[in-house]
XYZ file of C-alpha atoms in Angstrom:
710
model
C 0.000 0.000 0.000
C 2.815 2.383 0.847
C 4.490 1.540 -2.462
C 1.282 2.350 -4.410
C 0.907 5.710 -2.676
C 4.461 6.680 -3.541
C 3.869 5.777 -7.248
C 0.744 7.942 -7.478
C 2.505 10.852 -5.916
C 5.382 10.590 -8.363
C 3.032 10.516 -11.370
C 1.255 13.648 -10.234
C 4.515 15.393 -9.600
C 5.827 14.500 -13.039
C 2.740 15.895 -14.803
C 3.305 19.213 -13.033
C 6.957 19.705 -13.867
C 7.648 18.165 -17.380
C 8.561 21.366 -19.260
C 10.795 23.023 -16.686
C 14.054 22.506 -18.610
C 16.657 25.046 -17.575
C 15.028 28.301 -16.550
C 11.912 29.625 -14.953
C 9.472 31.306 -17.294
C 7.881 34.485 -16.004
C 4.142 34.626 -16.196
C 1.255 36.992 -15.663
C -1.362 35.502 -13.390
C -4.013 37.803 -14.795
C -3.632 36.422 -18.328
C -4.496 32.924 -17.232
C -7.327 33.960 -15.038
C -9.024 35.549 -17.975
C -9.059 32.238 -19.842
C -10.955 30.325 -17.166
C -14.182 28.751 -18.438
C -16.898 27.362 -16.209
C -19.497 24.727 -16.884
C -22.518 25.993 -18.643
C -24.893 24.630 -16.017
C -23.293 26.804 -13.389
C -25.029 30.128 -13.233
C -23.390 33.328 -12.320
C -25.656 33.686 -9.333
C -24.156 30.605 -7.611
C -20.551 31.679 -8.000
C -18.979 34.100 -5.535
C -15.691 35.706 -6.335
C -15.259 37.156 -2.886
C -11.785 36.511 -1.664
C -10.553 35.368 -5.032
C -7.950 38.069 -5.258
C -6.577 37.125 -1.843
C -6.389 33.391 -2.824
C -4.664 34.282 -6.064
C -2.113 36.332 -4.161
C -1.475 33.347 -1.854
C -1.080 30.908 -4.819
C 1.258 33.278 -6.531
C 4.184 32.026 -4.543
C 3.230 28.302 -4.818
C 5.756 26.425 -6.995
C 3.302 23.831 -8.374
C 0.702 26.421 -9.336
C 3.363 28.624 -10.825
C 4.765 25.660 -12.806
C 1.317 24.770 -14.185
C 0.495 28.291 -15.152
C 3.873 28.786 -16.737
C 3.187 25.926 -19.198
C -0.131 27.369 -20.245
C -2.000 24.109 -19.635
C -5.759 24.245 -19.276
C -6.888 23.637 -15.750
C -9.600 21.236 -16.755
C -7.177 19.077 -18.646
C -4.769 19.155 -15.834
C -7.513 18.183 -13.428
C -8.532 15.217 -15.539
C -4.937 14.038 -15.613
C -4.765 14.189 -11.919
C -8.032 12.255 -11.524
C -6.803 9.547 -13.873
C -3.632 9.213 -11.910
C -5.541 8.973 -8.655
C -7.825 6.311 -10.087
C -4.865 4.288 -11.198
C -3.305 4.603 -7.804
C -6.545 3.454 -6.209
C -6.690 0.372 -8.455
C -3.105 -0.443 -7.638
C -3.873 -0.043 -3.944
C -6.825 -2.412 -4.200
C -4.616 -5.027 -5.834
C -2.138 -4.628 -3.015
C -4.893 -5.098 -0.436
C -6.104 -8.220 -2.239
C -2.586 -9.651 -2.185
C -2.268 -8.958 1.550
C -5.786 -10.126 2.471
C -4.556 -13.327 4.210
C -2.150 -11.370 6.292
C -4.834 -8.863 7.192
C -7.194 -11.674 8.213
C -4.492 -13.169 10.384
C -3.754 -9.750 11.867
C -7.431 -9.256 12.564
C -7.678 -12.594 14.336
C -4.658 -11.773 16.424
C -6.078 -8.408 17.375
C -9.373 -10.045 18.330
C -7.567 -12.610 20.474
C -5.631 -9.819 22.159
C -8.820 -7.955 22.859
C -10.268 -11.088 24.453
C -7.186 -11.598 26.605
C -7.077 -7.926 27.616
C -10.764 -8.101 28.475
C -10.086 -11.032 30.788
C -7.132 -9.241 32.359
C -9.262 -6.161 32.856
C -11.869 -8.281 34.603
C -9.183 -9.932 36.760
C -7.520 -6.616 37.676
C -10.886 -5.091 38.493
C -11.424 -7.967 40.885
C -7.973 -7.438 42.385
C -8.694 -3.738 42.799
C -11.909 -4.454 44.608
C -10.180 -6.986 46.870
C -7.282 -4.576 47.618
C -9.771 -1.847 48.537
C -11.452 -4.257 50.904
C -8.069 -5.293 52.420
C -7.059 -1.615 52.859
C -10.268 -0.997 54.728
C -9.586 -4.022 56.930
C -5.996 -2.867 57.560
C -7.236 0.573 58.574
C -9.702 -1.002 60.959
C -6.961 -3.234 62.365
C -4.660 -0.231 62.711
C -7.270 1.663 64.665
C -7.851 -1.376 66.876
C -4.080 -1.768 67.350
C -3.684 1.870 68.403
C -6.566 1.523 70.777
C -5.111 -1.655 72.252
C -1.640 0.008 72.513
C -3.095 2.940 74.398
C -4.951 0.588 76.718
C -1.765 -1.437 77.231
C 0.224 1.709 78.010
C -2.385 2.869 80.481
C -2.460 -0.547 82.088
C 1.354 -0.580 82.364
C 1.315 2.857 83.999
C -1.404 1.725 86.325
C 0.476 -1.506 87.008
C 3.708 0.434 87.679
C 2.006 2.827 90.078
C 0.128 0.037 91.724
C 3.287 -2.072 92.040
C 5.164 0.902 93.504
C 2.276 1.625 95.801
C 2.188 -1.990 96.952
C 5.974 -2.070 97.318
C 6.011 1.172 99.314
C 3.157 0.288 101.611
C 3.674 -3.398 102.180
C 5.614 -4.554 105.240
C 7.724 -7.600 104.348
C 8.140 -10.193 107.101
C 11.920 -10.063 106.663
C 11.922 -6.361 107.516
C 9.825 -7.007 110.626
C 12.229 -9.714 111.782
C 15.287 -7.495 111.318
C 13.748 -4.480 113.061
C 12.451 -6.485 116.004
C 15.112 -9.139 116.529
C 18.122 -8.094 114.463
C 21.358 -6.533 115.706
C 22.187 -2.960 114.812
C 24.616 -3.337 111.925
C 24.853 -2.357 108.278
C 21.906 -4.571 107.310
C 19.874 -3.073 110.133
C 20.629 0.460 108.876
C 19.618 -0.484 105.331
C 16.354 -1.816 106.767
C 15.930 1.448 108.676
C 16.242 3.326 105.403
C 13.471 1.178 103.898
C 11.280 1.711 106.972
C 11.929 5.451 106.792
C 10.784 5.545 103.152
C 7.606 3.663 104.015
C 6.863 5.991 106.931
C 7.360 9.044 104.729
C 5.237 7.451 102.003
C 2.363 6.890 104.381
C 2.623 10.404 105.809
C 3.170 12.386 102.618
C 1.535 10.540 99.687
C -2.083 11.828 99.271
C -3.341 8.661 97.513
C -2.402 6.570 100.541
C -4.748 8.459 102.842
C -7.735 7.341 100.738
C -6.492 3.759 100.512
C -8.105 1.002 102.544
C -4.698 -0.650 102.836
C -3.613 2.180 105.124
C -5.848 0.922 107.926
C -4.092 -2.434 107.875
C -0.527 -1.200 107.405
C -0.325 1.973 109.485
C -0.561 0.306 112.919
C 2.165 -2.157 111.956
C 4.433 0.615 110.675
C 3.921 2.597 113.881
C 4.886 -0.414 115.963
C 7.990 -0.930 113.869
C 8.879 2.766 114.204
C 8.603 2.660 117.966
C 10.628 -0.540 118.155
C 13.341 0.845 115.853
C 13.557 4.150 117.760
C 13.838 2.330 121.076
C 16.447 -0.077 119.808
C 18.731 2.451 118.111
C 18.443 4.775 121.120
C 19.811 2.071 123.404
C 22.509 1.270 120.872
C 23.721 4.837 120.345
C 23.631 5.678 124.061
C 25.766 2.631 124.733
C 28.291 3.871 122.155
C 28.277 7.321 123.721
C 29.021 5.903 127.154
C 32.136 4.294 125.662
C 33.477 7.825 125.168
C 33.602 8.275 128.946
C 35.980 5.422 129.532
C 39.452 6.512 130.623
C 42.232 6.565 128.019
C 39.722 6.330 125.191
C 40.900 7.795 121.887
C 37.850 9.885 121.130
C 38.752 10.706 117.520
C 39.302 7.060 116.598
C 36.040 6.019 118.243
C 34.185 8.773 116.425
C 35.654 8.029 113.010
C 35.708 4.231 113.092
C 32.528 3.530 115.082
C 30.075 6.364 115.425
C 30.274 7.652 111.849
C 29.386 4.172 110.577
C 26.021 4.568 112.318
C 25.329 8.190 111.479
C 22.124 7.172 109.663
C 20.770 6.094 113.029
C 20.880 9.745 114.110
C 19.222 10.837 110.860
C 16.444 8.272 111.446
C 15.883 9.535 114.971
C 15.844 13.138 113.784
C 13.091 12.315 111.255
C 11.011 9.732 113.074
C 11.850 10.106 116.761
C 12.380 13.794 117.469
C 12.082 13.491 121.238
C 14.533 10.592 121.358
C 16.897 12.488 119.036
C 16.875 15.421 121.453
C 17.807 13.010 124.258
C 20.651 11.519 122.194
C 21.870 14.979 121.269
C 21.802 16.120 124.880
C 23.558 12.929 126.011
C 26.338 13.443 123.458
C 26.765 17.108 124.384
C 26.901 16.284 128.080
C 29.344 13.407 127.533
C 31.737 15.305 125.257
C 31.526 18.447 127.370
C 32.610 16.566 130.479
C 35.196 14.397 128.707
C 36.885 17.270 126.852
C 36.738 19.547 129.886
C 38.435 16.860 131.979
C 41.055 16.280 129.283
C 41.926 19.957 128.980
C 41.945 20.428 132.727
C 44.381 17.527 133.152
C 46.527 18.772 130.281
C 46.690 22.282 131.716
C 47.644 20.966 135.143
C 50.442 18.930 133.567
C 51.646 21.953 131.567
C 51.751 24.149 134.658
C 54.395 21.840 136.120
C 56.583 22.552 133.084
C 56.306 26.343 133.290
C 59.479 28.387 133.573
C 58.942 31.757 135.245
C 60.692 34.456 133.253
C 59.720 37.775 134.808
C 58.105 39.263 137.881
C 56.686 42.698 138.578
C 60.148 43.932 139.600
C 61.838 42.796 136.380
C 61.672 46.161 134.654
C 64.206 47.985 132.503
C 64.694 50.893 134.871
C 64.595 48.986 138.161
C 67.813 48.146 140.024
C 67.697 44.406 140.783
C 71.209 44.099 142.163
C 70.073 44.533 145.738
C 67.271 41.936 145.508
C 67.350 39.284 148.167
C 69.255 36.157 147.299
C 66.394 34.044 148.607
C 63.929 35.457 146.083
C 66.276 34.888 143.135
C 68.088 31.773 144.157
C 65.679 29.479 142.370
C 66.120 31.081 138.936
C 69.192 30.333 136.799
C 71.145 33.330 135.612
C 70.470 32.528 131.956
C 66.709 32.933 132.535
C 67.231 36.481 133.780
C 68.492 37.618 130.368
C 65.355 36.179 128.706
C 63.311 38.956 130.327
C 64.586 41.446 127.739
C 66.399 39.428 125.042
C 64.431 37.405 122.508
C 67.198 34.893 121.806
C 66.029 31.402 120.958
C 62.492 32.148 122.075
C 61.769 33.340 118.522
C 61.970 29.714 117.354
C 58.485 29.079 118.770
C 57.017 30.959 115.792
C 58.684 28.465 113.468
C 57.141 25.553 115.377
C 53.508 26.619 114.982
C 52.516 23.398 113.224
C 54.533 21.103 115.475
C 52.540 18.608 117.611
C 51.531 19.657 121.101
C 53.846 18.841 123.994
C 53.382 15.505 125.705
C 53.629 16.519 129.384
C 54.835 13.272 130.934
C 57.699 13.005 128.415
C 58.797 16.594 129.045
C 58.413 16.115 132.798
C 60.551 12.995 132.705
C 63.367 14.987 131.109
C 62.996 17.756 133.738
C 62.692 20.343 130.960
C 61.080 23.694 131.732
C 59.563 25.980 129.120
C 58.652 29.674 128.921
C 54.923 30.182 129.056
C 54.586 30.982 125.328
C 55.730 27.400 124.559
C 53.005 26.011 126.811
C 50.555 28.536 125.371
C 51.270 27.350 121.805
C 51.025 23.705 122.830
C 47.692 24.234 124.606
C 46.187 26.078 121.664
C 47.582 23.596 119.159
C 45.753 20.851 121.066
C 42.651 23.039 121.168
C 42.761 23.680 117.405
C 43.198 20.031 116.504
C 40.513 18.843 118.940
C 38.080 21.581 117.902
C 38.634 20.945 114.187
C 38.011 17.235 114.597
C 34.924 17.749 116.777
C 33.481 20.451 114.510
C 33.752 18.249 111.419
C 32.366 15.250 113.304
C 29.337 17.155 114.618
C 28.610 18.511 111.154
C 28.848 15.024 109.637
C 27.220 12.977 112.391
C 24.456 15.307 113.575
C 24.263 17.632 110.588
C 24.492 20.572 112.992
C 27.291 23.096 113.530
C 25.790 24.737 116.612
C 26.180 21.566 118.651
C 29.962 22.199 118.640
C 29.608 25.411 120.634
C 27.454 23.679 123.233
C 30.060 20.933 123.601
C 33.022 23.317 123.842
C 31.408 25.650 126.336
C 33.052 23.518 129.032
C 36.574 23.313 127.517
C 36.498 27.046 126.748
C 35.592 27.746 130.360
C 38.471 25.545 131.595
C 40.988 27.291 129.316
C 39.627 30.735 130.209
C 39.922 29.948 133.899
C 43.548 28.948 133.433
C 44.353 31.903 131.204
C 42.683 34.381 133.541
C 44.835 33.095 136.375
C 48.053 33.323 134.351
C 47.574 36.615 132.524
C 47.312 38.973 135.538
C 50.594 37.574 136.867
C 52.427 37.736 133.557
C 55.054 40.499 133.455
C 56.974 39.066 130.492
C 56.433 41.586 127.686
C 58.429 39.515 125.205
C 56.381 36.439 126.076
C 53.134 38.395 125.696
C 54.152 39.638 122.242
C 55.126 36.087 121.264
C 51.688 34.891 122.373
C 50.065 37.627 120.275
C 52.015 36.442 117.244
C 51.172 32.807 118.024
C 47.459 33.636 118.108
C 47.797 35.400 114.765
C 49.486 32.338 113.268
C 46.801 30.069 114.707
C 44.117 32.234 113.123
C 45.838 31.766 109.774
C 45.978 28.002 110.329
C 42.235 27.826 111.047
C 41.548 30.035 108.051
C 43.507 27.661 105.805
C 41.529 24.757 107.253
C 38.346 26.735 106.505
C 36.959 25.906 109.930
C 35.388 28.943 111.640
C 34.595 27.362 115.019
C 37.456 29.101 116.915
C 37.220 32.533 115.308
C 35.457 34.235 118.205
C 37.589 32.466 120.839
C 40.914 33.397 119.201
C 39.724 36.976 118.775
C 38.841 37.100 122.465
C 42.286 35.808 123.490
C 43.988 38.302 121.194
C 41.930 41.152 122.626
C 42.868 40.139 126.170
C 46.602 39.879 125.369
C 47.056 43.358 123.905
C 45.918 45.342 126.988
C 48.134 43.192 129.201
C 51.115 43.771 126.904
C 50.413 47.515 126.912
C 50.249 47.539 130.698
C 53.573 45.670 131.096
C 55.167 47.867 128.442
C 54.019 50.980 130.283
C 55.533 49.540 133.461
C 58.894 49.374 131.678
C 58.379 52.883 130.343
C 57.514 54.303 133.760
C 60.488 52.501 135.308
C 62.738 54.594 133.049
C 60.871 57.826 133.615
C 60.841 57.366 137.391
C 64.262 55.737 137.699
C 66.350 56.470 140.824
C 69.590 57.816 139.362
C 71.530 57.355 142.592
C 70.550 53.708 142.808
C 71.330 53.088 139.156
C 74.581 55.060 138.936
C 77.812 53.142 138.814
C 81.238 54.708 138.671
C 81.912 52.945 135.405
C 82.097 54.407 131.900
C 81.293 51.074 130.251
C 77.745 50.334 128.941
C 75.164 50.473 131.684
C 73.064 47.378 132.323
C 69.857 49.439 132.023
C 70.890 50.563 128.544
C 71.640 46.943 127.626
C 68.218 45.917 128.879
C 66.616 48.635 126.787
C 68.595 47.680 123.680
C 67.750 43.986 124.011
C 64.106 44.727 124.797
C 63.706 47.105 121.862
C 65.593 44.792 119.500
C 63.313 41.907 120.494
C 60.118 43.858 119.843
C 61.447 45.218 116.540
C 62.273 41.668 115.465
C 58.777 40.493 116.380
C 57.262 43.382 114.428
C 59.213 42.883 111.185
C 56.511 40.896 109.361
C 53.562 42.676 110.951
C 54.363 46.407 110.824
C 52.264 47.245 113.870
C 52.134 51.055 113.976
C 50.938 51.175 117.590
C 53.933 49.135 118.724
C 56.268 51.465 116.835
C 54.756 54.474 118.630
C 55.265 52.782 121.992
C 58.890 52.005 121.122
C 59.418 55.666 120.238
C 58.070 56.661 123.651
C 60.466 54.173 125.265
C 63.356 55.579 123.235
C 62.670 59.120 124.439
C 62.590 57.877 128.043
C 65.935 56.052 127.734
C 67.513 59.131 126.114
C 66.606 61.238 129.122
C 67.742 58.592 131.586
C 71.158 57.888 130.004
C 71.927 61.609 129.815
C 71.057 61.959 133.505
C 73.359 59.030 134.310
C 76.149 60.593 132.227
C 75.872 63.884 134.097
C 76.655 62.109 137.354
C 80.273 61.824 136.144
C 82.398 64.792 137.226
C 84.443 65.091 134.035
C 82.977 65.999 130.686
C 85.238 63.554 128.938
C 83.955 60.684 131.072
C 80.387 61.740 130.367
C 81.088 61.616 126.636
C 82.857 58.251 126.869
C 79.926 56.857 128.858
C 77.441 58.020 126.223
C 79.558 56.695 123.342
C 79.884 53.280 124.949
C 76.136 53.043 125.572
C 75.163 54.292 122.114
C 77.614 51.948 120.410
C 76.377 48.964 122.381
C 72.745 49.870 121.606
C 73.427 50.131 117.876
C 75.214 46.781 117.853
C 72.256 45.060 119.535
C 69.675 46.771 117.313
C 71.514 45.566 114.213
C 70.888 42.000 115.359
C 67.157 42.580 114.868
C 67.769 43.204 111.175
C 70.065 44.943 108.723
C 67.974 48.074 109.030
C 67.138 49.056 112.596
C 64.726 51.725 111.460
C 64.293 55.160 113.000
C 65.540 54.113 116.427
C 68.873 52.820 115.114
C 69.363 55.926 112.962
C 68.677 58.092 115.998
C 71.402 56.412 118.059
C 73.824 56.514 115.133
C 73.412 60.295 114.986
C 73.985 60.555 118.743
C 77.091 58.365 118.451
C 78.439 60.512 115.644
C 77.956 63.800 117.512
C 79.435 62.491 120.776
C 82.386 60.977 118.929
C 83.203 64.416 117.496
C 83.025 65.920 120.989
C 85.325 63.234 122.423
C 87.884 63.712 119.634
C 88.132 67.424 120.406
C 88.431 66.766 124.132
C 91.134 64.130 123.578
C 93.191 66.418 121.341
C 92.830 69.360 123.710
C 94.117 67.174 126.511
C 97.385 66.408 124.698
C 97.801 69.276 122.207
C 95.801 72.064 123.807
C 98.165 74.976 123.049
C 98.577 73.965 119.425
C 94.807 73.598 118.874
C 94.020 76.929 120.569
C 96.616 78.689 118.392
C 95.295 77.087 115.204
C 91.707 77.966 116.042
C 92.471 81.568 117.074
C 95.571 82.740 115.127
C 96.320 80.381 112.248
C 93.791 81.979 109.955
C 95.342 85.462 110.372
C 97.613 86.966 107.700
C 101.134 87.539 109.229
C 101.897 90.306 106.712
C 98.891 92.389 107.661
C 99.312 95.487 109.837
C 97.547 94.108 112.881
C 98.228 95.151 116.451
C 99.679 91.737 117.310
C 101.147 89.983 114.261
C 102.227 86.350 114.440
C 105.944 85.996 115.040
C 108.456 83.173 114.965
C 108.959 83.524 118.716
C 105.251 82.897 119.259
C 105.154 79.801 117.109
C 108.520 78.254 117.917
C 107.529 76.807 121.360
C 104.527 75.083 119.768
C 106.635 73.557 117.030
C 109.371 72.326 119.345
C 106.855 70.999 121.889
C 105.021 69.007 119.198
C 108.250 67.686 117.711
C 109.494 66.525 121.091
C 106.437 64.554 122.249
C 103.978 63.945 119.428
C 104.677 60.211 119.243
C 104.418 59.721 122.972
C 101.234 61.778 123.021
C 99.714 59.587 120.319
C 100.648 56.504 122.316
C 98.956 57.969 125.364
C 95.873 58.692 123.269
C 95.912 55.094 122.067
C 96.080 53.756 125.620
C 93.336 56.139 126.699
C 91.055 54.938 123.920
C 91.764 51.266 124.589
C 90.836 51.618 128.257
C 87.875 53.918 127.705
C 85.826 52.045 125.127
C 84.349 48.595 125.538
C 84.124 48.011 121.799
C 87.653 47.757 120.418
C 86.583 48.521 116.873
C 84.662 51.568 118.002
C 87.711 52.766 119.983
C 90.006 52.355 116.998
C 87.605 54.289 114.784
C 87.597 57.097 117.349
C 91.435 57.034 117.573
C 91.723 57.222 113.810
C 89.293 60.141 113.726
C 91.361 61.876 116.437
C 94.650 61.353 114.567
C 93.097 62.561 111.327
C 91.851 65.692 113.071
C 95.326 66.181 114.619
C 96.859 65.958 111.163
C 94.475 68.658 109.935
C 95.407 70.961 112.835
C 99.139 70.428 112.290
C 98.781 71.005 108.544
C 97.113 74.343 109.232
C 99.968 75.179 111.642
C 102.574 74.335 108.973
C 100.793 76.488 106.418
C 100.686 79.360 108.915
C 104.477 79.091 109.605
C 105.207 79.297 105.893
C 103.483 82.676 105.799
C 105.370 84.095 108.833
C 108.468 86.241 107.982
C 111.519 84.189 108.940
C 109.405 81.129 109.470
C 111.729 79.041 107.359
C 114.092 78.936 110.348
C 111.615 76.543 111.983
C 111.661 74.033 109.144
C 114.261 71.940 110.920
C 111.903 71.447 113.868
C 108.764 70.761 111.840
C 107.560 67.175 111.677
C 106.847 66.126 108.117
C 103.285 65.329 107.170
C 104.419 61.979 105.781
C 105.829 61.023 109.202
C 102.492 61.757 110.844
C 100.653 59.828 108.092
C 102.928 56.860 108.655
C 102.153 56.886 112.370
C 98.419 57.085 111.670
C 98.644 54.097 109.291
C 100.562 52.163 111.927
C 97.682 52.486 114.367
C 95.184 51.782 111.627
C 96.864 48.436 110.967
C 96.239 47.356 114.545
C 92.612 46.741 113.656
């Protein structure tokens, strides 16, 4: 069929384009239109030429139409040719169909069979679709039922869980009853107490229990168990508390290894046996109060046997103790007397703050005695350790901090009683200052431990120590202000024992104030310094000779400076003050020493050496006036220097200080003699004295010789 269609198309195409040889032939469409003839049976009324011009314009560009018109062929003839061709094609197509009729029949049968099969499949699929719709509906119903059943199951599980918990919380197992009633108080018993406590709280607090009928059956049994448990643990804990009263019991070990294991017993009593808990609490407070009070009282009594008395009310800086009766001082070693004013090894107590407390019977066995600050530190070290342990135990065992203060009311009273008996009789200012520093260190220790239980007590002790120290210090100060000069005076130019006491006392307090910078103490030391200045000057004036007065002052000032330097490299204002006094008195002594041996020479140099010999003055300097001075110096200057050396050696206690003074004196002598030599050079005829003048180099050599001796 396709082949026949192609043939017809080719025939038509060939009839249109036979004469188109090599070029296109132009044509006028209007010429051909005029030649058109219509059938005679077609009237002019039936033909409409409307739109003809437009169609002609459209066909103008058509190749086939243009080809036909260009040949001049009549349209009717051309139409007939086309019809003939189409008829032929139709006949050929029919023949083709006839030839393929068997195939078409077979194709038709196949199509019919396919339609039948597809119809069956359609029926089958329709059935499947209906069944699937029904299954989907069933699945949806099942899903809804499943969700409903899941929700019911969840609700039942929640109900079961609550009911099971309710039953578990309210039921009283026989095993628990047996343990509470007949069991021993041990770890299992305490675990059972915890279970009983939960049940008691559940019955009291849970609102759903109060509406439950089970409460009527269970509550009486729980109450009986509560009463039995409270009674049993009360007897148990009281028995443990009585063990604390046994002699030689290590309280801390008993608390940590025994009582703390049963601390839940106290918690149970606090929650479910308030009245019994109050009894237990009171019993513990009473027991520990008595036990600790007895321990501290015994410890204090043992410490008192180890006390070394340092000072009495008469041991003051400005009091003469030389005339004291031998009977009153015979018991005290001489080395203890110096400890009244000198710090010495007593400072080491501040380095032993964290050392364990003294064990009295060991110290007593060795017959060792200690200053009171050592006993004071030991007592308070024991107090700190005991208080820290008890405070932490009370907080852990009872869950209360206030119980500590009730327990320690007794020990505090025992210590206060002891301290109040010691403090009014304490005249050891150094010991009091050491105790003040010890308390400060103990406060730091408790602060590092972060335990506040002794804050108020340590503050109270510190507040009581300062007024006592101030009172004893003022006693020393008044002893200087009111000193009896006749009783204190000694016909001795060496350092006075009162000045040594002052220097040692001041040095000790300065040393103890180095790390603290206490301004009030510095003011008190300044007051003491002013008092000693007045007193030492009064003592110096009791000497008849000015030179002896100066030597006395130099010796005392030098000794004071040396002792103050021991307190530190920088003695502060007080040391500087005495250094200035030493310097001024040294200058005075040098002048007095030189005047004693070279008086005429020094007077001449001071009065006449600065004059000009060539000036027209009433009394000019002459060789005759100077010559005796020159010859006198030349004849005895070495012996005079030797005498000065001996004088210095015997006058000054400190050899180095004496040598410094001698060197200063010789240097000043050299200056005077140099001025004299310069004056002689200006005198007319003074050159005649050159043979008697001692050379400056000779004097320098002699000075260096004495300088080498130290």
